Amino acid sequence: MDEHDEEVVQSEWSQTDSHVMVSLLLECRLEDITLDWSDTDCTLKVADGRTWSCVWNQKVDVAASKAKLRGQHLQLKLAKSEPGTTWQQLQVCNFCDVVKKIVCRVEFVTASHSCC
């Protein structure tokens, strides 16, 4: 097993009315990064084998978006396709929907009523 097999790329995000900013802690050189992004998702690969991917919560304007390596962090500045909207989360969370359905089913069985 490679030393990076279990490493996760740490990320943080914030937003303004017009942009979503994502900061990824990479500790590598720019030439070690492969970034593939679209208006709906992003995949990042580092030469040492680490990866990070995200399906955006909402569409972004790729032509107006930027990526910069600043020190140990890759900064993504994503232009919102619909400025003024508030993202409740960075990415689409199908897993959250599955957990919600499981919790609802447990409540249904224990309380004998439907919540989903």
mmCIF file of C-alpha atoms in Angstrom:
data_model
loop_
_atom_site.group_PDB
_atom_site.id
_atom_site.type_symbol
_atom_site.label_atom_id
_atom_site.label_comp_id
_atom_site.label_asym_id
_atom_site.label_seq_id
_atom_site.Cartn_x
_atom_site.Cartn_y
_atom_site.Cartn_z
ATOM 1 C CA MET A 1 0.000 0.000 0.000
ATOM 2 C CA ASP A 2 1.304 3.439 -0.942
ATOM 3 C CA GLU A 3 1.683 5.985 1.881
ATOM 4 C CA HIS A 4 -0.985 8.220 0.257
ATOM 5 C CA ASP A 5 -3.670 5.543 -0.241
ATOM 6 C CA GLU A 6 -5.617 6.632 2.823
ATOM 7 C CA GLU A 7 -4.915 10.368 2.599
ATOM 8 C CA VAL A 8 -7.818 12.666 1.926
ATOM 9 C CA VAL A 9 -7.414 16.076 0.331
ATOM 10 C CA GLN A 10 -8.606 18.533 2.972
ATOM 11 C CA SER A 11 -11.020 21.153 1.708
ATOM 12 C CA GLU A 12 -12.889 24.203 2.939
ATOM 13 C CA TRP A 13 -15.402 26.380 1.141
ATOM 14 C CA SER A 14 -17.168 29.701 1.461
ATOM 15 C CA GLN A 15 -19.330 31.892 -0.757
ATOM 16 C CA THR A 16 -20.320 35.419 -1.706
ATOM 17 C CA ASP A 17 -23.309 36.500 -3.791
ATOM 18 C CA SER A 18 -21.353 35.873 -6.992
ATOM 19 C CA HIS A 19 -18.731 33.205 -6.207
ATOM 20 C CA VAL A 20 -18.005 29.996 -4.333
ATOM 21 C CA MET A 21 -14.444 29.670 -3.075
ATOM 22 C CA VAL A 22 -12.921 26.243 -2.458
ATOM 23 C CA SER A 23 -9.537 25.800 -0.792
ATOM 24 C CA LEU A 24 -7.773 22.435 -1.139
ATOM 25 C CA LEU A 25 -4.700 21.620 0.960
ATOM 26 C CA LEU A 26 -2.333 19.854 -1.433
ATOM 27 C CA GLU A 27 1.294 20.577 -0.459
ATOM 28 C CA CYS A 28 2.598 19.987 -3.980
ATOM 29 C CA ARG A 29 3.817 21.778 -7.096
ATOM 30 C CA LEU A 30 1.506 23.095 -9.816
ATOM 31 C CA GLU A 31 2.918 20.626 -12.348
ATOM 32 C CA ASP A 32 1.844 17.761 -10.053
ATOM 33 C CA ILE A 33 -1.847 18.701 -10.332
ATOM 34 C CA THR A 34 -4.367 17.650 -12.963
ATOM 35 C CA LEU A 35 -7.638 19.586 -12.717
ATOM 36 C CA ASP A 36 -10.655 18.707 -14.836
ATOM 37 C CA TRP A 37 -13.774 20.773 -14.209
ATOM 38 C CA SER A 38 -17.057 21.603 -15.833
ATOM 39 C CA ASP A 39 -20.162 23.588 -14.953
ATOM 40 C CA THR A 40 -21.445 20.627 -12.900
ATOM 41 C CA ASP A 41 -18.395 18.913 -11.359
ATOM 42 C CA CYS A 42 -14.670 18.800 -10.717
ATOM 43 C CA THR A 43 -12.000 16.109 -10.476
ATOM 44 C CA LEU A 44 -8.523 16.805 -9.173
ATOM 45 C CA LYS A 45 -5.615 14.349 -9.293
ATOM 46 C CA VAL A 46 -2.236 14.815 -7.636
ATOM 47 C CA ALA A 47 0.852 13.029 -8.982
ATOM 48 C CA ASP A 48 1.270 11.187 -5.652
ATOM 49 C CA GLY A 49 -2.090 9.411 -6.177
ATOM 50 C CA ARG A 50 -4.421 11.574 -4.104
ATOM 51 C CA THR A 51 -7.703 12.614 -5.693
ATOM 52 C CA TRP A 52 -10.583 14.952 -4.893
ATOM 53 C CA SER A 53 -13.873 15.152 -6.736
ATOM 54 C CA CYS A 54 -17.094 17.050 -6.312
ATOM 55 C CA VAL A 55 -20.437 17.359 -8.077
ATOM 56 C CA TRP A 56 -21.350 21.014 -7.565
ATOM 57 C CA ASN A 57 -24.576 21.745 -5.708
ATOM 58 C CA GLN A 58 -25.505 24.165 -8.523
ATOM 59 C CA LYS A 59 -24.036 25.028 -11.910
ATOM 60 C CA VAL A 60 -20.993 27.285 -12.179
ATOM 61 C CA ASP A 61 -19.755 29.513 -14.999
ATOM 62 C CA VAL A 62 -16.457 27.811 -15.862
ATOM 63 C CA ALA A 63 -15.323 30.586 -18.235
ATOM 64 C CA ALA A 64 -15.510 33.105 -15.362
ATOM 65 C CA SER A 65 -13.968 30.741 -12.772
ATOM 66 C CA LYS A 66 -10.286 30.566 -11.774
ATOM 67 C CA ALA A 67 -7.821 28.221 -10.079
ATOM 68 C CA LYS A 68 -4.587 29.367 -8.384
ATOM 69 C CA LEU A 69 -1.964 27.574 -6.342
ATOM 70 C CA ARG A 70 -1.134 29.721 -3.307
ATOM 71 C CA GLY A 71 1.490 28.187 -1.065
ATOM 72 C CA GLN A 72 0.186 24.753 -0.078
ATOM 73 C CA HIS A 73 -3.424 25.447 -1.144
ATOM 74 C CA LEU A 74 -5.156 25.246 -4.498
ATOM 75 C CA GLN A 75 -7.774 28.001 -4.538
ATOM 76 C CA LEU A 76 -10.803 27.520 -6.786
ATOM 77 C CA LYS A 77 -12.895 30.651 -7.348
ATOM 78 C CA LEU A 78 -16.094 29.435 -8.960
ATOM 79 C CA ALA A 79 -18.439 31.967 -10.550
ATOM 80 C CA LYS A 80 -22.057 31.102 -9.766
ATOM 81 C CA SER A 81 -24.231 30.624 -12.855
ATOM 82 C CA GLU A 82 -27.014 32.277 -10.879
ATOM 83 C CA PRO A 83 -25.491 35.110 -8.825
ATOM 84 C CA GLY A 84 -27.381 35.915 -5.647
ATOM 85 C CA THR A 85 -28.286 32.307 -4.900
ATOM 86 C CA THR A 86 -27.120 30.751 -1.648
ATOM 87 C CA TRP A 87 -25.610 27.280 -1.737
ATOM 88 C CA GLN A 88 -26.636 25.259 1.289
ATOM 89 C CA GLN A 89 -23.736 22.874 0.656
ATOM 90 C CA LEU A 90 -20.814 22.646 -1.756
ATOM 91 C CA GLN A 91 -21.770 19.409 -3.436
ATOM 92 C CA VAL A 92 -24.782 17.343 -4.347
ATOM 93 C CA CYS A 93 -25.216 14.810 -1.565
ATOM 94 C CA ASN A 94 -26.951 11.635 -2.732
ATOM 95 C CA PHE A 95 -25.677 9.870 0.384
ATOM 96 C CA CYS A 96 -27.579 12.389 2.562
ATOM 97 C CA ASP A 97 -30.809 11.501 0.735
ATOM 98 C CA VAL A 98 -30.192 7.790 1.373
ATOM 99 C CA VAL A 99 -29.563 8.404 5.088
ATOM 100 C CA LYS A 100 -32.726 10.539 5.313
ATOM 101 C CA LYS A 101 -34.801 7.738 3.769
ATOM 102 C CA ILE A 102 -33.300 5.169 6.164
ATOM 103 C CA VAL A 103 -34.068 7.393 9.170
ATOM 104 C CA CYS A 104 -37.615 7.935 7.891
ATOM 105 C CA ARG A 105 -38.149 4.200 7.490
ATOM 106 C CA VAL A 106 -36.891 3.558 11.025
ATOM 107 C CA GLU A 107 -39.271 6.230 12.343
ATOM 108 C CA PHE A 108 -42.095 4.697 10.311
ATOM 109 C CA VAL A 109 -41.492 1.262 11.809
ATOM 110 C CA THR A 110 -41.127 2.535 15.383
ATOM 111 C CA ALA A 111 -43.894 5.155 15.278
ATOM 112 C CA SER A 112 -46.210 3.524 12.733
ATOM 113 C CA HIS A 113 -46.460 6.588 10.491
ATOM 114 C CA SER A 114 -44.888 7.761 7.267
ATOM 115 C CA CYS A 115 -42.410 10.636 7.153
ATOM 116 C CA CYS A 116 -41.072 10.304 3.606
#
